[in-house]
Amino acid sequence: MWLLTISYLFLSLLVVSNRAQKASSADVLQFVDQLIGSNNGGNVFAGASLPYSMAKASPDVNGENTGGFATDGSNVTGFSHMHDSGTGGNPSQGQFPLFPQICPGDVVDNCNFRIEDRSVPYENGSVQASPGYFALSLASGIHAEMTVTQHTALYNFQFPGGGNGNGSASPLILLDLTDLWQSRQNATTAVDGNGRIRGNGTFLPSFGSGYYLAYFCADFFGASVRDTGTWVNSRAGTEPKEIFITRGINAFYLEGGSWVRFNHPSNSTITARVGVSFVSTDQACSNAETEIPDPLGSFNTLKSNAANAWREKLGVVSINAGGANKSLQTNFYSAMYRTMMSPQNYTGENPLWHSTEPYFDSFYCIWDSFRSQFPFLSIVDPLSVSQMARSLLDTYKHVGWLPDCRMTLCKGFTQGGSNADNVFGDIYVKNSTTGIDWNLAWEAVTNDAENEPIDWSNEGRGGLMSWHSLDYIPYLDYDYLGFGTNSRSISRTVEYAYNDFCVSEIGKGLGKNYTTYLARSNAWKNIFKADQTSFINGTDTGFTGFFQPKFLNGTWGYQDPILCSPIDSFCSLTDNPQETFEDSIWEYQLQVPYFPSLPPCHYRPSNPPIRAHR
């Protein structure tokens, strides 16, 4: 999955403790470029969002659409209201997209309904993106702009006016019962005579197990309704007003939804308000009506409110730029902006259990974010991090395990250790402890350390019999207590060791018995092979001493230290699984940050070093 990297850019940073104090005389939002990472596999969300908000409005494309929109030259297929950012795996969310168009000949059946048929390029140079706002123009002549509140997206669709043959045509907006991944299992939609569309769908998480239900409530303003109906595949009708669709059969994905056609608006603009919820359709409608009671008159106000919310969050850091140019500052603030996309605040939107605690979702995944995002946020936004930590503990109380990955109310796949332990260890030593029950936290992290779940591909750790008795995870481990992907013995050993170090730090501070976990944190030493060399393309690198896989009986296995690196081949849970995950042994040599000196990989001066080339 994505590995979020915060680059400090060698700038001199001043973290401002008083939020009311201006970070600098310049508006920090000028340094945020949403489009960084919107192609070449960056998978970022580019669209309208509040910090940590559930609603995230964006155009969706049919190319690199993991985050919804991309600047890869692909076509726009719709505008949807919830997304994740920076993920790997399958495209995430993007449920219930709207798509505006004018039907040729003003005939409904001449409109394009299916995803493949309706996709249209956007105009190069038309994209406008700032925190809380996004806009672009389609090649069809329709201009779209969007902003959001916490659970509601607001769109303005401006249709072509007079002079191009469409001035009196009736605009049509369809709603599609799909998501970006086309994972929908079944869905329902109903449209009334006023043009309100309500419905729900059952979808699959993009990197996890189970399924989830999502709900929507869409209203339209600025034009009178001409007619309404439903559509299935490439055909539409004014009857019925409600449909239920299933997934389809075999590889045939059934497409369908609702549509509303309007008399041409006097100012050529139709406003769409879409409330979303994970609880019910009624709650989706309530979210929309409460958060945006005046959709026609409040777009600019909501856009300004969103910008101010981002100024408050980003303004806690000011930069003494010295000789650094604007590009370096843009890299920094754009990265900082990305750290506040997810996890997303779903408080009040969790149907799985009732609680007065915060509920955050889209921990996608803590295996990635514990390394840089959480340590950074615990400094610049400690209150939000403490709310996220409380949410993790509340999940433990009701599910039985701290998540390592969680999205759309579902358990996500575990990629290595139980890395929520690392998050708690980091915020404990930084004293970011507001509202956290540390006795419950101790119970949760020691549960990870001591007990193996039946399905450790979704939570906890696997191979704990060997971990406790051998002090490493063996290559081809014999583990009958639980089940998961039996690979990554090197990276899991290194990560479990760091997990236990973090547990020991919490235990030491709380006055608990922590010495067992501190001792286990040295287990990485048991897979370090002091005489292991490394060759690249047949040339000796000149370095000796690398981690290697080890069997249950203590004998050594072998993995090329360069395997799984960018210059070799990619290794994931299912694609070329190896004994390290998503990187090489060379990289994992650096994953012992708590040890006074790194694992002693020695350079042998008698051999010429390998030189890196770009």
mmCIF file of C-alpha atoms in Angstrom, residues 45 48-57 81-83 148-151 310 340-346 360 362:
data_model
loop_
_atom_site.group_PDB
_atom_site.id
_atom_site.type_symbol
_atom_site.label_atom_id
_atom_site.label_comp_id
_atom_site.label_asym_id
_atom_site.label_seq_id
_atom_site.Cartn_x
_atom_site.Cartn_y
_atom_site.Cartn_z
ATOM 1 C CA PHE A 45 -7.442 12.360 -3.885
ATOM 2 C CA ALA A 48 -13.044 19.147 -2.479
ATOM 3 C CA SER A 49 -12.570 18.046 1.133
ATOM 4 C CA LEU A 50 -12.473 19.340 4.683
ATOM 5 C CA PRO A 51 -9.759 18.116 7.051
ATOM 6 C CA TYR A 52 -10.556 14.446 7.794
ATOM 7 C CA SER A 53 -14.085 14.831 6.341
ATOM 8 C CA MET A 54 -16.259 11.976 5.140
ATOM 9 C CA ALA A 55 -17.547 13.896 2.117
ATOM 10 C CA LYS A 56 -14.904 14.205 -0.593
ATOM 11 C CA ALA A 57 -16.286 15.430 -3.920
ATOM 12 C CA HIS A 81 -18.989 12.215 -3.127
ATOM 13 C CA MET A 82 -16.749 9.931 -1.042
ATOM 14 C CA HIS A 83 -13.168 8.880 -1.762
ATOM 15 C CA VAL A 148 -18.252 20.053 0.673
ATOM 16 C CA THR A 149 -19.344 20.026 4.274
ATOM 17 C CA GLN A 150 -18.650 17.124 6.632
ATOM 18 C CA HIS A 151 -21.167 14.696 5.090
ATOM 19 C CA TRP A 310 -7.647 24.321 6.009
ATOM 20 C CA MET A 340 -5.179 15.423 6.820
ATOM 21 C CA MET A 341 -7.172 13.613 4.129
ATOM 22 C CA SER A 342 -7.450 10.388 6.099
ATOM 23 C CA PRO A 343 -8.220 8.866 8.544
ATOM 24 C CA GLN A 344 -11.730 10.228 8.037
ATOM 25 C CA ASN A 345 -14.031 11.310 10.832
ATOM 26 C CA TYR A 346 -17.120 9.077 10.636
ATOM 27 C CA PHE A 360 -12.542 7.380 12.530
ATOM 28 C CA SER A 362 -10.020 4.940 6.393
#
